[in-house]
């Protein structure tokens, strides 16, 4: 059964209506008239998909999955895409700018099988990190994509698997004016392409493929003058006293490095495992023992995020305790503590896991540092190492001013700096 069929019929119908209405407004986005091909913005597609199908928008930039849908115990990662022309074609699925040097070194050897294997490994590694982040299995995730033809939208669904490393074949370099521009290969299920100029992976999509299902197709009539339509509709709604949106989500960002020196400190934060052991009977701390640093400047900018006026609160309290909700669905007891309320960490003296063991400082670190970021040995985490993984910040948020339940996820590289400078982040 397709993921599409697991949603309610009423949800599917509503989703199609949103796409039809948005497509009908295509002339808002054109400077001159041409083919009557409906327009569809990818951000709108993400927003309406999450809204209609009661799913979560989990895209944090260049991550593999845009949407998380939950059906009982099944957590499904969904990549969303849209493009013009329903014919079979290669489409961009992942970019790895931070690994440019390694890719260029591979290219020098011109060994087709080795290049295909390493590129496939790199793509799989990034996929697996997102599986760990979101709590996904590796064989149920999909691409949901909408192709656009003249006066028509076509919805399709296809498998979104890891690349089969032991089945690589059909290697081919493509050249332009004698220079290698891209490399193609297959694993028998999917066909891939990698372009060296921008370090981008492509995958071939098409309704002819055995793992692809055509879900629906429908006509879209494009309004000739959508500007007049919008003005008329807006003021008609005003006359009916439509509801004004009031924000119910409070969100902030924290760095995974020292805000002062712009680097991950060698013996604190994500490298807290590298400091002196807490016990005389131990020679080293566990690798997953970390905390997220909170600069004093953050509290000055957001004194009421964790608690009302944290500067007054810290005069009589040693910590602020709450439940931290991970994007994979797990919930951890956590707190903001240490001198100056400078660290966010997991752990509790009172709460227990299902197996009866205590929650500790390593629970957050296991998910963040080991499972998702992929630290495998006692190597110091650096800002550059984080950059290679596309992040150096986390986003925290809560709903309806409920500070007892705080959500966390990774954020794009540079997000905390932008947040402190007052930029609005998606």
XYZ file of C-alpha atoms in Angstrom:
426
model
C 0.000 0.000 0.000
C 1.275 3.483 -0.848
C 1.734 6.095 1.872
C -0.814 8.188 -0.033
C -3.496 5.560 0.582
C -2.786 5.553 4.320
C -4.085 9.111 4.613
C -7.822 9.757 4.875
C -9.655 10.299 1.592
C -10.852 13.693 2.850
C -7.230 14.702 3.475
C -6.180 13.683 -0.029
C -9.047 15.674 -1.529
C -8.169 18.758 0.524
C -4.496 18.514 -0.497
C -5.476 18.404 -4.174
C -7.727 21.459 -3.713
C -4.834 23.428 -2.197
C -2.613 22.518 -5.142
C -5.359 23.477 -7.611
C -5.949 26.862 -5.978
C -2.228 27.655 -5.745
C -1.729 26.583 -9.356
C -4.663 28.756 -10.414
C -2.752 31.778 -9.062
C 0.299 31.058 -11.245
C 0.103 34.419 -13.019
C 1.063 36.085 -9.733
C 4.558 34.745 -10.282
C 5.011 35.355 -14.014
C 6.395 38.475 -15.634
C 5.040 37.433 -19.020
C 2.508 34.893 -20.206
C 3.710 31.654 -21.760
C 2.707 28.018 -21.556
C -0.162 27.434 -19.139
C 1.940 25.344 -16.762
C 0.853 25.728 -13.110
C 3.384 27.108 -10.649
C 4.081 25.340 -7.337
C 6.496 26.671 -4.736
C 8.379 23.976 -2.802
C 7.943 25.739 0.559
C 4.202 25.989 -0.001
C 4.181 22.296 -0.883
C 5.933 21.448 2.412
C 3.620 23.666 4.448
C 0.371 22.404 2.949
C 1.485 18.752 3.085
C 2.283 19.024 6.802
C -0.958 20.880 7.506
C -3.377 18.667 5.585
C -1.868 15.299 6.518
C -1.227 16.278 10.158
C 2.479 15.642 9.695
C 5.644 17.407 10.820
C 7.826 19.653 8.697
C 11.313 18.372 9.583
C 13.380 20.068 6.870
C 16.341 21.984 8.313
C 18.048 22.980 5.096
C 19.866 20.342 3.148
C 18.509 17.347 5.063
C 17.188 14.300 3.164
C 13.609 14.393 4.491
C 11.114 17.259 4.430
C 8.140 15.664 6.175
C 7.595 13.129 8.962
C 4.298 11.215 8.914
C 3.460 8.820 11.747
C 1.128 5.823 11.329
C 0.972 3.933 14.624
C 4.533 2.732 15.228
C 5.673 3.521 11.685
C 7.587 6.771 11.264
C 7.814 7.627 7.555
C 10.340 10.102 6.179
C 9.108 11.875 3.066
C 11.045 13.893 0.533
C 8.904 16.388 -1.397
C 9.710 17.585 -4.897
C 8.096 19.431 -7.779
C 9.228 20.234 -11.315
C 7.900 20.889 -14.786
C 7.303 18.056 -17.278
C 6.185 14.572 -16.258
C 8.681 12.805 -18.531
C 11.390 10.677 -16.882
C 14.296 12.853 -15.720
C 17.119 13.300 -13.228
C 16.273 15.606 -10.309
C 18.440 17.052 -7.548
C 18.183 15.116 -4.267
C 21.218 16.070 -2.150
C 24.166 18.464 -2.054
C 27.456 17.942 -0.173
C 29.419 21.192 -0.555
C 31.437 20.551 2.605
C 33.001 17.415 1.079
C 34.276 19.076 -2.105
C 37.950 18.268 -1.392
C 37.336 14.547 -0.877
C 35.227 14.343 -4.024
C 37.887 16.085 -6.100
C 40.522 13.642 -4.808
C 38.312 10.729 -5.874
C 37.990 12.204 -9.334
C 41.762 12.282 -9.825
C 41.941 8.468 -9.741
C 39.202 8.054 -12.377
C 38.340 4.597 -11.000
C 34.636 4.312 -11.816
C 33.757 1.588 -9.316
C 35.610 3.283 -6.449
C 33.996 6.630 -7.209
C 30.521 5.080 -7.341
C 31.119 3.213 -4.084
C 32.400 6.225 -2.149
C 29.733 8.586 -3.470
C 27.085 6.023 -2.538
C 28.624 5.681 0.927
C 28.559 9.447 1.436
C 24.912 9.684 0.397
C 23.941 6.708 2.573
C 25.783 8.125 5.593
C 23.830 11.360 5.354
C 20.582 9.423 4.977
C 21.341 7.248 8.006
C 22.097 10.311 10.151
C 18.621 11.581 9.301
C 17.127 8.168 10.138
C 18.714 8.510 13.589
C 17.558 12.110 13.940
C 13.937 11.307 13.155
C 13.660 7.680 14.301
C 13.036 6.279 10.804
C 13.458 2.764 9.450
C 15.579 2.379 6.324
C 13.035 0.718 4.026
C 9.712 2.591 4.295
C 10.567 6.154 3.298
C 9.337 7.757 0.096
C 9.530 10.641 -2.317
C 6.198 12.348 -2.953
C 6.470 14.507 -6.041
C 4.258 16.712 -8.173
C 5.066 17.252 -11.833
C 3.543 20.120 -13.776
C 2.335 20.017 -17.371
C 0.106 22.393 -19.320
C -3.040 22.939 -17.216
C -2.298 19.769 -15.260
C -0.638 18.512 -12.075
C 0.466 14.890 -11.657
C 1.119 13.363 -8.204
C 3.430 10.361 -7.882
C 5.137 8.394 -5.126
C 8.371 6.432 -5.317
C 10.621 4.487 -2.966
C 13.401 6.427 -1.218
C 15.954 3.759 -0.237
C 19.610 3.624 0.649
C 21.885 2.820 -2.283
C 22.703 -0.908 -2.506
C 26.505 -0.829 -2.193
C 26.996 -4.419 -3.365
C 24.967 -3.951 -6.557
C 26.627 -0.928 -8.160
C 26.826 -1.001 -11.949
C 26.412 0.938 -15.219
C 29.196 3.429 -14.471
C 29.607 6.318 -16.888
C 31.588 9.554 -16.961
C 30.008 12.360 -18.982
C 32.297 14.963 -20.500
C 31.935 18.397 -21.996
C 34.762 19.772 -24.113
C 36.971 16.954 -22.836
C 36.323 17.754 -19.164
C 34.437 15.420 -16.804
C 31.241 17.168 -15.727
C 29.244 14.390 -14.072
C 29.195 10.703 -13.256
C 26.285 8.252 -13.555
C 25.721 4.856 -11.965
C 22.958 2.523 -10.802
C 22.268 -0.069 -8.127
C 19.637 -1.860 -10.194
C 16.750 -0.127 -8.422
C 17.574 3.548 -8.837
C 19.748 5.493 -11.277
C 21.987 8.229 -9.886
C 24.100 11.088 -11.171
C 26.653 13.287 -9.421
C 27.737 16.681 -10.784
C 31.239 17.723 -9.771
C 30.873 21.479 -10.276
C 28.386 21.834 -7.413
C 28.795 18.493 -5.560
C 25.190 17.504 -6.118
C 23.454 14.117 -6.239
C 20.627 13.523 -8.702
C 18.196 10.611 -8.908
C 16.106 9.566 -11.911
C 12.340 9.847 -11.456
C 9.628 8.562 -13.769
C 6.262 6.793 -13.805
C 7.777 3.946 -15.852
C 9.866 2.759 -12.916
C 8.693 -0.344 -11.046
C 8.823 1.265 -7.583
C 6.820 4.330 -8.621
C 3.041 4.782 -8.395
C 0.971 7.405 -10.193
C -1.385 8.615 -7.447
C -3.554 11.203 -9.170
C -3.642 13.784 -11.955
C -6.016 16.689 -12.351
C -6.685 19.824 -14.338
C -5.668 23.284 -13.132
C -7.317 26.328 -14.712
C -5.056 29.349 -14.342
C -6.786 32.633 -13.458
C -6.014 35.355 -15.988
C -6.003 38.191 -13.402
C -5.166 36.727 -9.971
C -4.356 40.189 -8.569
C -7.963 41.316 -8.762
C -9.042 37.925 -7.413
C -6.792 38.305 -4.339
C -7.927 41.843 -3.549
C -11.596 40.938 -3.891
C -11.209 37.760 -1.811
C -9.232 39.486 0.946
C -11.676 42.326 1.495
C -14.652 39.989 1.240
C -13.110 37.984 4.093
C -12.448 41.159 6.089
C -16.133 41.966 5.910
C -16.808 38.546 7.442
C -14.470 39.242 10.409
C -11.926 36.541 9.595
C -9.615 35.357 12.371
C -6.232 37.082 12.715
C -3.310 34.692 13.207
C -1.761 34.811 16.662
C 1.615 33.133 17.168
C 1.523 30.157 19.544
C 5.080 28.892 19.059
C 8.114 30.402 20.773
C 11.445 29.388 19.249
C 15.111 30.151 19.833
C 18.502 28.821 18.734
C 21.549 27.664 20.681
C 25.120 27.087 19.465
C 26.974 23.776 19.599
C 30.191 25.765 20.085
C 31.531 28.588 22.222
C 29.885 31.846 21.149
C 32.865 33.750 22.508
C 35.692 32.142 20.513
C 33.549 30.561 17.741
C 35.016 27.079 18.291
C 34.027 23.960 20.230
C 35.969 24.034 23.487
C 38.313 21.095 24.040
C 36.986 20.076 27.463
C 33.389 21.309 27.629
C 30.171 21.390 25.639
C 30.271 18.651 22.989
C 33.758 17.755 24.231
C 32.760 17.453 27.899
C 33.751 13.781 27.646
C 37.358 14.999 27.292
C 37.472 16.699 30.714
C 38.597 15.087 33.965
C 36.486 12.096 35.116
C 33.896 12.731 37.814
C 34.787 9.537 39.663
C 38.172 8.628 41.151
C 37.579 5.055 39.999
C 37.288 6.044 36.337
C 40.025 7.087 33.928
C 37.733 8.789 31.427
C 34.208 10.099 30.931
C 31.682 8.415 28.614
C 31.857 9.622 25.003
C 28.200 10.648 25.038
C 28.505 12.881 28.117
C 27.871 16.361 26.738
C 25.954 19.557 27.328
C 24.820 22.302 24.969
C 26.494 25.617 25.861
C 24.234 28.596 26.527
C 26.004 31.965 26.173
C 25.165 34.693 28.653
C 24.299 36.823 25.634
C 21.489 34.385 24.836
C 19.897 34.888 28.252
C 20.186 38.665 27.876
C 18.355 38.461 24.558
C 15.821 35.859 25.751
C 15.535 36.142 29.564
C 12.054 34.595 29.618
C 12.485 31.591 27.319
C 13.211 28.885 29.904
C 11.550 30.620 32.845
C 10.207 34.078 33.642
C 13.277 36.316 34.167
C 16.082 33.803 34.443
C 18.355 36.376 36.089
C 16.035 36.661 39.080
C 15.332 32.928 39.024
C 19.000 31.909 39.257
C 19.417 33.875 42.500
C 17.364 31.242 44.326
C 17.477 28.179 42.045
C 20.293 26.002 40.710
C 18.466 24.691 37.654
C 15.428 24.933 35.385
C 13.935 21.499 34.706
C 11.718 20.439 31.808
C 11.039 17.614 29.348
C 13.079 17.731 26.138
C 11.323 16.206 23.112
C 13.595 14.828 20.387
C 12.516 14.726 16.720
C 12.638 10.903 16.836
C 9.779 10.977 19.359
C 11.833 10.216 22.480
C 11.350 12.385 25.568
C 14.188 13.118 27.992
C 14.187 14.851 31.367
C 16.502 17.822 30.945
C 17.598 21.002 32.632
C 19.456 24.253 32.272
C 22.080 24.439 35.003
C 25.698 25.234 35.965
C 27.021 28.655 36.955
C 25.208 31.350 35.033
C 22.735 28.784 33.689
C 25.294 28.096 30.964
C 24.511 24.490 30.021
C 21.557 22.467 28.732
C 21.844 18.768 29.512
C 19.747 15.652 29.998
C 19.342 13.691 33.226
C 17.182 13.355 36.315
C 17.594 12.126 39.869
C 13.979 11.011 40.088
C 12.709 9.911 36.683
C 13.472 6.430 35.351
C 13.520 4.786 31.935
C 11.248 1.845 31.117
C 14.030 -0.558 32.117
C 14.332 1.103 35.537
C 17.694 2.806 34.912
C 18.274 6.497 35.533
C 18.306 9.128 32.851
C 21.742 10.712 32.664
C 23.810 13.356 30.937
C 24.688 10.835 28.240
C 21.142 10.378 26.925
C 21.086 13.657 25.000
C 24.666 13.084 23.880
C 23.860 9.600 22.591
C 21.243 10.969 20.230
C 22.954 14.235 19.287
C 26.642 13.363 19.136
C 26.752 9.601 18.534
C 23.580 8.599 16.663
C 23.021 11.668 14.479
C 26.364 13.442 14.112
C 28.164 10.117 14.001
C 31.109 10.530 16.392
C 32.641 7.073 16.649
C 35.840 7.560 18.619
C 37.463 9.921 21.091
C 38.213 12.621 18.567
C 37.683 16.254 19.493
C 34.621 17.813 17.910
C 35.482 21.000 16.022
C 33.415 23.672 14.291
C 34.784 22.420 10.965
C 33.649 18.869 11.801
C 30.170 20.220 12.500
C 30.225 22.221 9.263
C 30.869 19.028 7.294
C 27.593 17.746 8.749
C 25.728 20.917 7.833
C 25.046 22.143 11.362
C 26.514 24.023 14.307
C 23.295 24.982 16.084
C 20.083 23.568 17.499
C 16.582 24.989 17.485
C 14.435 24.894 20.634
C 10.735 25.687 20.745
C 7.573 25.216 22.766
C 3.884 25.696 22.064
C 1.254 27.769 23.849
C 3.845 29.032 26.351
C 4.250 25.523 27.805
C 7.834 25.766 29.075
C 7.650 22.316 30.640
C 7.794 20.643 27.216
C 10.562 21.951 24.967
C 11.236 20.534 21.501
C 14.712 20.297 19.979
C 16.137 19.700 16.510
C 19.278 20.521 14.595
C 19.521 23.804 12.707
C 21.515 24.818 9.653
C 25.128 25.909 9.988
C 25.262 29.561 11.073
C 21.723 29.651 12.478
C 22.677 30.808 15.976
C 24.754 33.717 14.668
C 21.855 34.817 12.450
C 19.442 34.454 15.360
C 21.585 36.654 17.596
C 21.785 39.245 14.823
C 17.997 39.359 14.690
C 17.478 37.607 11.365
C 14.198 35.758 10.902
C 14.848 32.055 10.310
C 12.466 29.523 8.773
